[in-house]
Tab-separated table of C-alpha atoms and ligand atoms in Angstrom:
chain	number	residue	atom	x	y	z
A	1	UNK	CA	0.000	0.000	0.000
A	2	UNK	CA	1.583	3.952	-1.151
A	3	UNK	CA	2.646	4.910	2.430
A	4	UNK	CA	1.587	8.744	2.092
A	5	UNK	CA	2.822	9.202	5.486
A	6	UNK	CA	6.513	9.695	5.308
A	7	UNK	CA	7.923	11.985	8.038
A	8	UNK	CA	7.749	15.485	6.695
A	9	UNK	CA	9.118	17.018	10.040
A	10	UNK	CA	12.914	16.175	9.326
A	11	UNK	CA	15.524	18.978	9.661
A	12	UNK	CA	15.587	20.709	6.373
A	13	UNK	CA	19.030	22.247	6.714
A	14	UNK	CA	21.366	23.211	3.929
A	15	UNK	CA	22.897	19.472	3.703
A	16	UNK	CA	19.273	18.234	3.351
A	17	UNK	CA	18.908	18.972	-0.033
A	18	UNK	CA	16.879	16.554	-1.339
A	19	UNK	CA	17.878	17.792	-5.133
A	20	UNK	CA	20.898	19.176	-5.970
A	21	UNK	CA	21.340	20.853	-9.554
A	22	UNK	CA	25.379	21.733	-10.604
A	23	UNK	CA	26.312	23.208	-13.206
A	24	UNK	CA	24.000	21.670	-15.621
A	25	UNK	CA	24.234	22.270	-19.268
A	26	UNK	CA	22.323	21.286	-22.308
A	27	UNK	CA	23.227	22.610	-25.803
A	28	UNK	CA	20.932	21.494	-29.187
A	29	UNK	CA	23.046	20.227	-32.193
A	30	UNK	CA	21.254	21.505	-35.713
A	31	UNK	CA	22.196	22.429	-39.112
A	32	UNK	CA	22.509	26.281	-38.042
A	33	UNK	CA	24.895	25.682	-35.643
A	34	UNK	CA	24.689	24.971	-31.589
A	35	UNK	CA	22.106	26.712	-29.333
A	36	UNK	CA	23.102	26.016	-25.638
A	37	UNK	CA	19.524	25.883	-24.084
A	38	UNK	CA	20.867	25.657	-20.168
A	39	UNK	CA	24.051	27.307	-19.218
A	40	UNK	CA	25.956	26.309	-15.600
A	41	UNK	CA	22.158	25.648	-13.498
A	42	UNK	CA	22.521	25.043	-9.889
A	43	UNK	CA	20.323	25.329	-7.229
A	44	UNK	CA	19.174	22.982	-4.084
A	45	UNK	CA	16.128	22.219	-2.925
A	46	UNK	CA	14.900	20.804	0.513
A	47	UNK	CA	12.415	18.655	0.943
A	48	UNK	CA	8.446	19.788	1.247
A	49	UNK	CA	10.347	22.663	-0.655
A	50	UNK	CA	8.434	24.838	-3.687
A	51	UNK	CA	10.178	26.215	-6.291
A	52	UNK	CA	8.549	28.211	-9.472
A	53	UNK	CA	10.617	28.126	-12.721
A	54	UNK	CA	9.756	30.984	-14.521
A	55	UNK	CA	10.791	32.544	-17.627
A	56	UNK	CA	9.337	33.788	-20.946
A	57	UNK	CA	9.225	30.949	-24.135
A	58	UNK	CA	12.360	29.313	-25.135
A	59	UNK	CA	13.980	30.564	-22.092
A	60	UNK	CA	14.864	26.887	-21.380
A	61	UNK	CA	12.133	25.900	-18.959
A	62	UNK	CA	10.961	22.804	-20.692
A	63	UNK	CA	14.647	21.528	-21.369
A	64	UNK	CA	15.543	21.995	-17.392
A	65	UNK	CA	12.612	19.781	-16.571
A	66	UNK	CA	13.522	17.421	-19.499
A	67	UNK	CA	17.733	17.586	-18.610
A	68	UNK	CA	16.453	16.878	-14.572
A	69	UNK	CA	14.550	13.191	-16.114
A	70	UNK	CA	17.433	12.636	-18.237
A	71	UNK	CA	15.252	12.693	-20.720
A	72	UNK	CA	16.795	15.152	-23.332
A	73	UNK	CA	16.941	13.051	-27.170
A	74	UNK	CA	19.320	14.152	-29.839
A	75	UNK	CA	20.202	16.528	-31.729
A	76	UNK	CA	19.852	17.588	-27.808
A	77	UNK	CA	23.000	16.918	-25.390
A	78	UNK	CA	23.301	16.831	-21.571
A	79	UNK	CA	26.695	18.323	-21.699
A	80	UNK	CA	28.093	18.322	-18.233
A	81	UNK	CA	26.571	18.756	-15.037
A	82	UNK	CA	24.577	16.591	-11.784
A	83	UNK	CA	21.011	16.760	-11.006
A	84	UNK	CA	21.070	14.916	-7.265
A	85	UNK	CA	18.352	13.037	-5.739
A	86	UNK	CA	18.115	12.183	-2.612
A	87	UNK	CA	22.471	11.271	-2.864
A	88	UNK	CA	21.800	9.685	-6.228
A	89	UNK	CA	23.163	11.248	-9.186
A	90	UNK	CA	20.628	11.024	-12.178
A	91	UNK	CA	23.114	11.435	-14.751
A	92	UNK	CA	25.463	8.995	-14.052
A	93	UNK	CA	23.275	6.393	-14.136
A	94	UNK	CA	22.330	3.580	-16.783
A	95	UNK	CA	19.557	3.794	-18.954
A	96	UNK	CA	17.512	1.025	-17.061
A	97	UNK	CA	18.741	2.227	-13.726
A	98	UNK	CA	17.142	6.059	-14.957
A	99	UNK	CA	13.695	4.052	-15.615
A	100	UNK	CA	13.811	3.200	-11.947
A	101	UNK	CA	14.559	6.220	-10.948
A	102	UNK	CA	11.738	7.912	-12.597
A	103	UNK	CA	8.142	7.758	-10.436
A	104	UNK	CA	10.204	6.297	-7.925
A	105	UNK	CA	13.349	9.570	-6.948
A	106	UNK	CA	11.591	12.014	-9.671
A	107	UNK	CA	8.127	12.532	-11.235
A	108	UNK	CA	7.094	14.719	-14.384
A	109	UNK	CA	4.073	16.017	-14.749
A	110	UNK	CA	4.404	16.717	-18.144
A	111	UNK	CA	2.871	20.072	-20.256
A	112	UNK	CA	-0.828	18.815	-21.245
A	113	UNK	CA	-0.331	15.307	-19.377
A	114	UNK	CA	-4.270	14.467	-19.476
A	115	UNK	CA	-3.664	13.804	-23.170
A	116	UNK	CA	-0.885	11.589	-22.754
A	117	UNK	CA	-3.680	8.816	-21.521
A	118	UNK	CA	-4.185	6.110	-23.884
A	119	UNK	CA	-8.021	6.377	-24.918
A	120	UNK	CA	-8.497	2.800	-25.303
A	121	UNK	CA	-7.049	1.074	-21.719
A	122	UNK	CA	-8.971	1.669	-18.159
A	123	UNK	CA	-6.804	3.847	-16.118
A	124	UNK	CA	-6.349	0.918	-14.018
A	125	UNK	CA	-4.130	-0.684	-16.643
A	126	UNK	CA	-2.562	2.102	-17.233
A	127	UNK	CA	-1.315	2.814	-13.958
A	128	UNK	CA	-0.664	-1.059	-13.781
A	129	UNK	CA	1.573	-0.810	-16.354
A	130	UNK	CA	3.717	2.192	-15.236
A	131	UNK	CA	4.232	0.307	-11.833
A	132	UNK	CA	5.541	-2.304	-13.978
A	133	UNK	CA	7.209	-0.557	-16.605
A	134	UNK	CA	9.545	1.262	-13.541
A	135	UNK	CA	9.719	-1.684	-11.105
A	136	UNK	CA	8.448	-5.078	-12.054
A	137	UNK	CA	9.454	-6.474	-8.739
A	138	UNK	CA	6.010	-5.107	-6.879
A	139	UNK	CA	3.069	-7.922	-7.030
A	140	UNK	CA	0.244	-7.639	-9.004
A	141	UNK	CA	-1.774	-7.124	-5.250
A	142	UNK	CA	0.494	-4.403	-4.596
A	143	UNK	CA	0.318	-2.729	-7.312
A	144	UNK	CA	-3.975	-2.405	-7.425
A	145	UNK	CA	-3.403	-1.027	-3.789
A	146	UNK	CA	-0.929	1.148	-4.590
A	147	UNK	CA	-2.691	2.611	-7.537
A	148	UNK	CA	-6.440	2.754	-5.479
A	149	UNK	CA	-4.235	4.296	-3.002
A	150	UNK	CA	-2.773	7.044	-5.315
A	151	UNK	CA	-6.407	7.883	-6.529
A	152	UNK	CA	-7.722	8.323	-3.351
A	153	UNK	CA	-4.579	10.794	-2.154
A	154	UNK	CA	-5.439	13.189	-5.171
A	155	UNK	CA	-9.076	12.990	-4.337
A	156	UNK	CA	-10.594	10.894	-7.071
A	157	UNK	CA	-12.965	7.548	-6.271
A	158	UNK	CA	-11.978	4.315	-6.325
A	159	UNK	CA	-14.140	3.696	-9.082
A	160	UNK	CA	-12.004	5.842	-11.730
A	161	UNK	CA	-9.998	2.670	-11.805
A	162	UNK	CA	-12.124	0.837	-13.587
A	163	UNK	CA	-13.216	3.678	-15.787
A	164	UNK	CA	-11.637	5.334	-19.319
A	165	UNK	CA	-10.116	8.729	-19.879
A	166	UNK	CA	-13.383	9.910	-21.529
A	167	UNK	CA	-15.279	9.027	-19.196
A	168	UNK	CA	-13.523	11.811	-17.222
A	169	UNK	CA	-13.358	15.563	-17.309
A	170	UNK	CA	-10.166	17.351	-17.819
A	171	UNK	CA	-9.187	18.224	-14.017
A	172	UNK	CA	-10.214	14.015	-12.913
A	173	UNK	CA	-7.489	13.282	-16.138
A	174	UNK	CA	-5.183	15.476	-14.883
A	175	UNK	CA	-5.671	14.285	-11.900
A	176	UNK	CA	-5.081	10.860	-12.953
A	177	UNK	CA	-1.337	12.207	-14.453
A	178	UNK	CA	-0.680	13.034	-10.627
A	179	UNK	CA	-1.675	10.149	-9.542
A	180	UNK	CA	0.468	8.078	-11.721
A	181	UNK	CA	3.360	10.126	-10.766
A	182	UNK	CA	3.641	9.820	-7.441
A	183	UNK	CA	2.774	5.764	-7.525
A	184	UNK	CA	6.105	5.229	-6.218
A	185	UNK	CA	6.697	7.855	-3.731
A	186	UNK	CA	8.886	10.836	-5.737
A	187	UNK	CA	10.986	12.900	-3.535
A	188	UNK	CA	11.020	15.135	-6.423
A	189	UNK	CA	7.765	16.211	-8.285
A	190	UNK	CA	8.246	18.149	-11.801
A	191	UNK	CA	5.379	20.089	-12.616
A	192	UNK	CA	5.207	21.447	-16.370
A	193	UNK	CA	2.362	23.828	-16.672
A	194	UNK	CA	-0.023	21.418	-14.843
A	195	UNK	CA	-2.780	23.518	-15.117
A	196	UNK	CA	-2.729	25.378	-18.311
A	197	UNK	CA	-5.472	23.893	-19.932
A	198	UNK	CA	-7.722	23.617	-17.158
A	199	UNK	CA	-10.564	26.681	-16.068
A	200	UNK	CA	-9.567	28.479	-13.215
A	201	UNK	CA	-11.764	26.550	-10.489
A	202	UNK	CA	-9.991	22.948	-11.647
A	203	UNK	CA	-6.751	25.057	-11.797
A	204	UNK	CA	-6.999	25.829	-8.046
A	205	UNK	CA	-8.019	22.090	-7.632
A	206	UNK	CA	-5.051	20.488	-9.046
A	207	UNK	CA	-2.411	22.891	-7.103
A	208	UNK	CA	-4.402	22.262	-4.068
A	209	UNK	CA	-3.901	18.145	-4.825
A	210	UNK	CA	-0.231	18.710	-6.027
A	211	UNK	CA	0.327	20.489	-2.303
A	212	UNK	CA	-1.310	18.127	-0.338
A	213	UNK	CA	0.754	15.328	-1.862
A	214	UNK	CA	3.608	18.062	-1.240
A	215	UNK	CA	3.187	17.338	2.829
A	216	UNK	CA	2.260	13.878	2.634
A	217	UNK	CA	4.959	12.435	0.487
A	218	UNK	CA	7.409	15.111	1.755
A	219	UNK	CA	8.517	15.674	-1.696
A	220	UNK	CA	9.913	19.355	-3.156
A	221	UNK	CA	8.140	20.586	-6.044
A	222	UNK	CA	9.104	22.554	-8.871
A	223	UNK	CA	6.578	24.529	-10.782
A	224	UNK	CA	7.268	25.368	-14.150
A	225	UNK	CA	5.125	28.123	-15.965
A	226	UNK	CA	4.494	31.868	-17.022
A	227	UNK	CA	1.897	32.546	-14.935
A	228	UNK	CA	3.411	34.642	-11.588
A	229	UNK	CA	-0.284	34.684	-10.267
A	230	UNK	CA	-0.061	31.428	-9.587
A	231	UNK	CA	3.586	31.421	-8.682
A	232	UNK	CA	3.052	33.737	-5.653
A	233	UNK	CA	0.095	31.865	-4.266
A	234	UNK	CA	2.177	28.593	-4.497
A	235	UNK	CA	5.547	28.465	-3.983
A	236	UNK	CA	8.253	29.855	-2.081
A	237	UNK	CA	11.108	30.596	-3.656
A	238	UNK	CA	11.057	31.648	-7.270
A	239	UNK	CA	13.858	31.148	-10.380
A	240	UNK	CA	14.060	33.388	-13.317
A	241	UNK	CA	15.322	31.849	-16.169
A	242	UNK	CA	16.211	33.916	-19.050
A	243	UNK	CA	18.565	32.397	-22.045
A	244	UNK	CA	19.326	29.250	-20.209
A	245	UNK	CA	20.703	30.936	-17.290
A	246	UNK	CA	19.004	31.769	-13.891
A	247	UNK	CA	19.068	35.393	-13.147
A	248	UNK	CA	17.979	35.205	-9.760
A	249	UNK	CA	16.920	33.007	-7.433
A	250	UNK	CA	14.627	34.645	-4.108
A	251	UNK	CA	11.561	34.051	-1.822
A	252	UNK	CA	8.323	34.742	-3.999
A	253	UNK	CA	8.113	37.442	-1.481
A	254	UNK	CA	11.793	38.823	-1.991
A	255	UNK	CA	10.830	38.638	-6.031
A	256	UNK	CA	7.504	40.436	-6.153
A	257	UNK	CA	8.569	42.999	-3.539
A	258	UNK	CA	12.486	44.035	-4.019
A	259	UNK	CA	13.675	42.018	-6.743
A	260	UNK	CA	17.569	42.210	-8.266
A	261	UNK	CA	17.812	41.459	-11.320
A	262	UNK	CA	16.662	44.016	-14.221
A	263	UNK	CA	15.014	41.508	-16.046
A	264	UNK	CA	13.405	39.924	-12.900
A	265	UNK	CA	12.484	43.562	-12.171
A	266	UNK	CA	10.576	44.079	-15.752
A	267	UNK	CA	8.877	40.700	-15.584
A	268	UNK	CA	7.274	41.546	-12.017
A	269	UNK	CA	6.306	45.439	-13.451
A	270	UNK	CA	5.010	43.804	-16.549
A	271	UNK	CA	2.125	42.221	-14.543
A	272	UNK	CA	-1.538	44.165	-14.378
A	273	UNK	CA	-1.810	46.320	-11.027
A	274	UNK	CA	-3.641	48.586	-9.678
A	275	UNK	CA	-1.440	51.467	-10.384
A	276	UNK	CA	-1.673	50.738	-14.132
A	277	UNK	CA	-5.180	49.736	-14.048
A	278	UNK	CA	-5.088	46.393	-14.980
A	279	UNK	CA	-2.840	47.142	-18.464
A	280	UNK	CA	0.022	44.890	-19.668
A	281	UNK	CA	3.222	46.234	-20.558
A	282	UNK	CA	4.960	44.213	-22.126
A	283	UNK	CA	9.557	44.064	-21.661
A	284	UNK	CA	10.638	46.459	-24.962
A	285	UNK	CA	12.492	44.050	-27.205
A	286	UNK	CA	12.510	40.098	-28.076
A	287	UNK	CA	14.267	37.186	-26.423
A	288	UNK	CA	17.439	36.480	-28.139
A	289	UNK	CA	17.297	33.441	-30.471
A	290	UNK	CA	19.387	30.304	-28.418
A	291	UNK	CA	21.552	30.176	-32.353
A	292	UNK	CA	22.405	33.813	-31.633
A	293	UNK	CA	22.685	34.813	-27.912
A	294	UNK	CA	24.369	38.268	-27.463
A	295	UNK	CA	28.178	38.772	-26.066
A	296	UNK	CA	28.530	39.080	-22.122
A	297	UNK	CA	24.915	39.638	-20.367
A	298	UNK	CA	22.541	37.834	-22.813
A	299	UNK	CA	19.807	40.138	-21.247
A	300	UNK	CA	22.077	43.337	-22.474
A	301	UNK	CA	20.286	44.295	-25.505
A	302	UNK	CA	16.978	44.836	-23.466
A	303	UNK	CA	18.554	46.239	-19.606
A	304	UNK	CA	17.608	49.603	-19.043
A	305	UNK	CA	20.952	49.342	-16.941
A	306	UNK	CA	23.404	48.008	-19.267
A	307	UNK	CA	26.897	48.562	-18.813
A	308	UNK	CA	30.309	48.628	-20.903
A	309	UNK	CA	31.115	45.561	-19.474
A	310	UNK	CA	27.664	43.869	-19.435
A	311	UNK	CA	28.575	43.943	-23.495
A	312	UNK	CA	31.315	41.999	-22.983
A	313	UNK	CA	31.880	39.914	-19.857
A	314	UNK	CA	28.730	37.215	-19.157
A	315	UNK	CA	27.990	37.954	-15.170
A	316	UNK	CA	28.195	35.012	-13.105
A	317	UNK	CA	25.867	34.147	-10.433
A	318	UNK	CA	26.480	35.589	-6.915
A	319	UNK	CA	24.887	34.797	-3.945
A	320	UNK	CA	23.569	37.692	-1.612
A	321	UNK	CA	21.855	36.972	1.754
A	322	UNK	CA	20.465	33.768	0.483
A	323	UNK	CA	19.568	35.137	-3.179
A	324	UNK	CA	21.255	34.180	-6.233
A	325	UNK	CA	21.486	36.813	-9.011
A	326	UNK	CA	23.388	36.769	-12.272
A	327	UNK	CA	24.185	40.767	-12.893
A	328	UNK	CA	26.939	42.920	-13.044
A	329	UNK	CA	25.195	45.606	-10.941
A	330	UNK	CA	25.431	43.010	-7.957
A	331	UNK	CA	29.261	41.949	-8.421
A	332	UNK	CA	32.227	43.371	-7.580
A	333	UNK	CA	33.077	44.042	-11.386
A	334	UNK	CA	30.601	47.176	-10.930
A	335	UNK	CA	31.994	50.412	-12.870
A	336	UNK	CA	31.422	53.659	-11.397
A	337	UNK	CA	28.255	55.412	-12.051
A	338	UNK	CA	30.142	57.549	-14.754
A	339	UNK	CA	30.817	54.077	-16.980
A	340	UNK	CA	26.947	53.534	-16.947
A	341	UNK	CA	25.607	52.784	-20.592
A	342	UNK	CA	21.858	54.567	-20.830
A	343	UNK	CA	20.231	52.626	-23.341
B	1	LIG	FE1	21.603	44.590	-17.205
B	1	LIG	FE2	24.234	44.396	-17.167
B	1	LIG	FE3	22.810	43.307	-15.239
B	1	LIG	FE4	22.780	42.265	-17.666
B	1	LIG	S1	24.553	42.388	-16.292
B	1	LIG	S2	21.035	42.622	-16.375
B	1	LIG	S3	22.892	44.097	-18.916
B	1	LIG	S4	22.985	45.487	-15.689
């Protein structure tokens, strides 16, 4: 029976990181050339810890969450780098030591999951088989209990077991996807966009189900999306991504109120207040394309702040009370005021 009980009072001190990301990178091979997607990620996460990935498209969102399964496919490359789990390092592993691995030290909730359900096979079977598919040692007793279990922990009926995907409305399907992920206890759930085809009232459903299992499995989450709405009424700390890189990495709180970085600064003033009565304003300029990322600061074309050497040099990420910020206006390399570039 899925023991959703495991002890989520442990000290969560800096060595109990339950993930570890170092210096990950990914690059795509193509006929234009190489685009590095993710460039040096690190960051640790605790258990019953939240994170939100943010970042506009093609910042490299998707690939983390792919690079963290080992799941990247060519002309993609993990290039270097350690995604930890709970002491186990993902990458080094074998193929069919990875399968294990996934559902059992990491789970993806894929972009759109609901759809991944094969129309034709009860969900039963189909959680049947991804007990079996990842660890073929569990009896078939087990594995019904298990799988009963998991519906019951994200709120569904027993009955759903026995029923097909369309016999179920989008929020019960993606609440199925859960389900299936955390069969075998994650420490680690990967969330890609979980809600973002859902209305707002299932939205607020699933993230309440995805938290619950949060404190009962004693897993840390990460969130991936655009939508900072839901980032500040879910998680606690919050990464920008931008090019590949993380920009900064803060409490939700410390990143809505008094963020560092420039371009953390525009996404958060981009948002409807208020003060602007509800209109969008949108960050002047485009992403840079992954083929053709500027010299030094890839966020240089578009910084309000840029500086000679943000042109040149690419900042490195520092690490100030606890935050983690990739700019040249937060390292030592900072010119005088007199060197400042005004765009
Ligand atoms: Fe702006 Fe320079 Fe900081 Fe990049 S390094 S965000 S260009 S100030």
């Amino acid at each position: 029976m899925v023991d959703m009980k495991r002890d989520n009072n442990k000290s969560t001190g800096v060595n109990d990181a339950v993930l570890q990301i170092k210096d990950l990178d990914v690059s795509y091979y193509t006929d234009a050339g190489r685009a590095q997607a993710l460039a040096g990620i690190s960051l640790n996460l605790k258990a019953g810890e939240k994170l939100g990935l943010v970042g506009e498209s093609g910042s490299g969102k998707s690939t983390m969450a792919l690079a963290m399964m080992n799941m990247i496919k060519p002309p993609g490359r993990i290039e270097g780098g350690q995604v930890i789990v709970d002491g186990t390092d993902l990458m080094a592993l074998s193929e069919e030591e990875m399968l294990k691995a996934r559902l059992s030290k990491i789970s993806y909730i894929p972009q759109g999951a609901m759809n991944s359900l094969n129309p034709v096979m009860r969900i039963g079977d189909q959680m049947l088989d991804a007990i079996e598919a990842h660890d073929s040692t569990i009896s078939k007793n087990d594995m019904k209990e298990r799988s009963r279990s998991a519906l019951e922990s994200v709120d569904l009926d027993h009955h759903v077991f026995r029923m097909y995907p369309h016999e179920l409305s989008g929020g019960m399907k993606q609440r199925v996807c859960i389900a299936i992920g955390i069969l075998l206890e994650p420490k680690v759930i990967v969330a890609d966009e979980p809600t973002s085809a859902l209305d707002v009232v299932t939205q607020r459903q699933v993230m309440e189900t995805i938290d619950k299992l949060r404190v009962q499995l004693g897993a840390a989450v990460i969130l991936i999306g655009h939508d900072m709405g839901l980032m500040a009424q879910f998680v606690d700390k919050v990464a920008v991504l931008y090019a590949g890189q993380i920009m900064e990495l803060s409490t939700v709180t410390e990143m809505f109120t008094d963020s560092l970085h420039p371009y953390a600064q525009a996404l958060i003033s981009s948002l409807p207040n208020l003060d602007n009565k509800g209109e969008f304003q949108g960050i002047p300029g485009l992403a840079p394309a992954l083929l053709r990322l500027p010299s030094g600061c890839s966020f240089h074309p578009r910084c309000e702040y840029v500086m000679d050497i943000c042109q040149t040099d690419r900042p490195l990420p520092v690490e100030i009370n606890g935050r983690t910020v990739a700019c040249h206006l937060h390292t030592n390399k900072e010119p005088a005021a007199s060197q400042v570039i005004k765009s």
